[in-house]
Short mmCIF file of C-alpha atoms in Angstrom, two decimals:
data_model
loop_
_atom_site.label_atom_id
_atom_site.label_comp_id
_atom_site.label_asym_id
_atom_site.label_seq_id
_atom_site.Cartn_x
_atom_site.Cartn_y
_atom_site.Cartn_z
CA MET A 1 -9.75 14.52 30.94
CA THR A 2 -9.14 13.91 27.24
CA CYS A 3 -10.80 11.23 25.19
CA ILE A 4 -8.97 7.92 24.83
CA CYS A 5 -8.81 8.55 21.06
CA GLY A 6 -6.42 11.46 21.69
CA LYS A 7 -8.52 14.09 20.02
CA GLY A 8 -8.56 16.33 23.07
CA GLU A 9 -12.22 16.23 24.08
CA SER A 10 -13.65 14.26 26.96
CA LEU A 11 -14.86 10.71 26.32
CA GLU A 12 -18.41 11.83 27.15
CA THR A 13 -18.45 14.44 24.37
CA CYS A 14 -16.14 12.79 21.84
CA CYS A 15 -16.40 9.01 21.32
CA GLY A 16 -18.85 8.17 24.12
CA PRO A 17 -22.01 9.10 22.17
CA LEU A 18 -20.77 7.02 19.22
CA LEU A 19 -20.10 3.98 21.40
CA ASP A 20 -23.47 4.15 23.15
CA GLY A 21 -25.37 4.65 19.86
CA THR A 22 -26.75 8.12 20.55
CA ALA A 23 -24.68 9.59 17.67
CA LYS A 24 -23.19 8.42 14.39
CA PRO A 25 -19.62 9.16 13.23
CA SER A 26 -19.56 12.15 10.88
CA SER A 27 -16.37 11.03 9.12
CA ALA A 28 -14.14 8.05 8.48
CA GLU A 29 -11.62 9.45 10.97
CA ALA A 30 -14.29 9.80 13.68
CA LEU A 31 -15.23 6.15 13.12
CA MET A 32 -11.56 5.11 13.25
CA ARG A 33 -11.05 6.95 16.53
CA SER A 34 -14.21 5.49 18.08
CA ARG A 35 -13.24 1.96 17.00
CA TYR A 36 -9.88 2.41 18.73
CA VAL A 37 -11.72 3.49 21.90
CA ALA A 38 -13.97 0.43 21.56
CA TYR A 39 -10.90 -1.84 21.48
CA VAL A 40 -9.47 -0.07 24.55
CA THR A 41 -12.72 -0.29 26.51
CA GLY A 42 -13.69 -3.80 25.34
CA LYS A 43 -16.85 -2.75 23.46
CA ILE A 44 -16.68 -5.59 20.94
CA ASP A 45 -20.33 -5.18 19.91
CA TYR A 46 -19.40 -1.73 18.58
CA ILE A 47 -16.46 -3.18 16.63
CA LEU A 48 -18.80 -5.71 15.01
CA ALA A 49 -21.59 -3.18 14.37
CA THR A 50 -19.22 -0.76 12.63
CA HIS A 51 -17.65 -3.42 10.42
CA HIS A 52 -19.00 -3.29 6.86
CA PRO A 53 -22.22 -5.36 6.72
CA GLU A 54 -20.98 -7.37 3.72
CA ARG A 55 -17.78 -8.36 5.57
CA ARG A 56 -19.01 -8.59 9.15
CA GLN A 57 -18.98 -12.40 9.10
CA GLU A 58 -15.17 -12.25 8.61
CA VAL A 59 -14.69 -10.93 12.15
CA ASP A 60 -13.87 -13.54 14.78
CA ARG A 61 -15.54 -12.17 17.88
CA ALA A 62 -13.64 -14.38 20.33
CA SER A 63 -10.16 -13.48 19.04
CA THR A 64 -11.11 -9.80 18.78
CA GLU A 65 -12.25 -9.84 22.39
CA ARG A 66 -9.10 -11.68 23.53
CA TRP A 67 -6.87 -9.13 21.76
CA SER A 68 -8.83 -6.21 23.18
CA GLN A 69 -8.53 -7.53 26.74
CA SER A 70 -4.92 -8.76 26.60
CA ALA A 71 -3.45 -5.57 25.16
CA LYS A 72 -2.39 -2.62 27.27
CA TRP A 73 -3.34 0.23 24.97
CA ARG A 74 -0.83 3.09 24.71
CA GLY A 75 -2.32 5.50 22.19
CA LEU A 76 -3.57 6.25 18.71
CA GLN A 77 -1.83 8.39 16.12
CA ILE A 78 -3.63 9.41 12.93
CA VAL A 79 -0.95 9.63 10.24
CA SER A 80 -3.14 10.81 7.37
CA THR A 81 -6.67 10.89 6.00
CA GLU A 82 -7.90 10.83 2.43
CA GLU A 83 -11.50 11.82 1.76
CA GLY A 84 -13.88 10.35 4.34
CA GLY A 85 -15.65 13.61 5.15
CA PRO A 86 -19.37 14.18 5.72
CA GLU A 87 -20.06 14.54 1.98
CA ASP A 88 -17.89 11.57 0.87
CA THR A 89 -18.89 7.92 0.47
CA THR A 90 -15.40 6.45 0.88
CA GLY A 91 -12.36 7.37 2.88
CA LYS A 92 -8.95 6.18 4.03
CA VAL A 93 -7.29 6.66 7.38
CA GLU A 94 -3.68 5.73 8.01
CA PHE A 95 -3.03 5.22 11.70
CA ILE A 96 -0.67 3.76 14.26
CA ALA A 97 -2.17 2.07 17.31
CA SER A 98 0.38 1.52 20.06
CA TYR A 99 -0.08 -1.19 22.66
CA SER A 100 1.84 -3.80 24.56
CA ILE A 101 1.18 -7.48 25.15
CA LYS A 102 3.20 -9.41 27.73
CA ASN A 103 5.46 -6.35 28.18
CA MET A 104 6.32 -6.30 24.47
CA ALA A 105 5.66 -2.95 22.76
CA VAL A 106 3.80 -3.13 19.45
CA LYS A 107 2.96 -0.45 16.90
CA HIS A 108 0.17 -1.53 14.57
CA HIS A 109 0.49 0.65 11.45
CA GLU A 110 -2.48 0.30 9.09
CA LEU A 111 -4.16 1.97 6.14
CA ALA A 112 -7.87 1.48 6.77
CA THR A 113 -10.60 1.99 4.17
CA PHE A 114 -14.10 3.07 5.07
CA GLU A 115 -17.39 3.15 3.18
CA LYS A 116 -20.59 5.03 3.85
CA VAL A 117 -23.71 2.92 3.38
CA ASP A 118 -27.12 4.61 3.68
CA GLY A 119 -25.47 7.58 5.38
CA VAL A 120 -23.55 5.50 7.95
CA TRP A 121 -19.76 5.02 8.00
CA TYR A 122 -18.37 1.47 8.21
CA PHE A 123 -14.87 0.00 8.39
CA ALA A 124 -14.41 -1.86 5.08
CA ASP A 125 -10.85 -3.17 5.05
CA GLY A 126 -7.38 -2.61 6.40
CA GLN A 127 -3.91 -3.19 5.08
CA GLU A 128 -0.86 -3.23 7.31
CA VAL A 129 1.72 -0.63 6.36
CA SER A 130 5.24 -1.99 6.34
CA THR A 131 7.73 0.18 8.17
CA GLN A 132 10.67 -2.04 7.31
CA PRO A 133 13.14 -0.47 4.86
CA ILE A 134 13.60 -2.21 1.53
CA VAL A 135 17.01 -3.84 1.46
CA ASN A 136 18.69 -4.96 -1.74
CA GLU A 137 19.83 -8.52 -1.09
CA GLY A 138 22.08 -8.82 -4.16
CA PRO A 139 25.54 -7.44 -4.75
CA LYS A 140 25.80 -3.72 -5.45
CA LEU A 141 26.37 -2.78 -9.07
CA GLY A 142 29.38 -0.59 -9.73
CA ARG A 143 29.33 2.22 -12.30
CA ASN A 144 31.61 0.25 -14.63
CA ASP A 145 29.87 -3.12 -14.22
CA PRO A 146 27.72 -4.47 -17.07
CA CYS A 147 24.14 -3.21 -16.76
CA HIS A 148 21.68 -5.61 -15.11
CA CYS A 149 19.28 -5.35 -18.05
CA GLY A 150 21.59 -7.30 -20.37
CA SER A 151 22.16 -4.49 -22.88
CA GLY A 152 25.91 -5.06 -22.88
CA LYS A 153 26.52 -1.44 -21.91
CA LYS A 154 28.18 -0.33 -18.70
CA TYR A 155 25.68 0.46 -15.94
CA LYS A 156 26.73 4.15 -15.94
CA LYS A 157 25.84 4.47 -19.67
CA CYS A 158 22.56 2.55 -19.41
CA HIS A 159 20.24 2.45 -16.36
CA GLY A 160 22.77 4.33 -14.21
CA ALA A 161 22.64 7.35 -16.53
CA ALA A 162 19.31 8.48 -15.07
CA ALA A 163 20.74 8.38 -11.55
#
């Protein structure tokens, strides 16, 4: 059986030792994966313990526990990692956590930052990644329309020349 984090190992050899405190995550990605497993299995104490000590008070235990229990967890996808290795002190992990609540599918896409304090990795902050395309709300400029910058030139001879 593979670990809930999707890495391919069993829970007992992958995230289990991290969750029960017998091992420490060796990287930011390992911490990210184990935190996902903690959400899936309802180990809220682990979520709190691995939150950066300076920001731990920002976590609302009750709402975190409610979310963990009400979600039907579907999987974790690591999109990318930046630094966060055994020799680093900071790292970033972009991930997508899939789950459903009340039969509504959700994909939580986040860029998480991690910091190592006294040799231990902690979740520092997360920023949701928007997957919505940017849509221009205004009218489309034609090649022969006046440029939007106010130069008095046609768009094709001004800002449109680079395109």
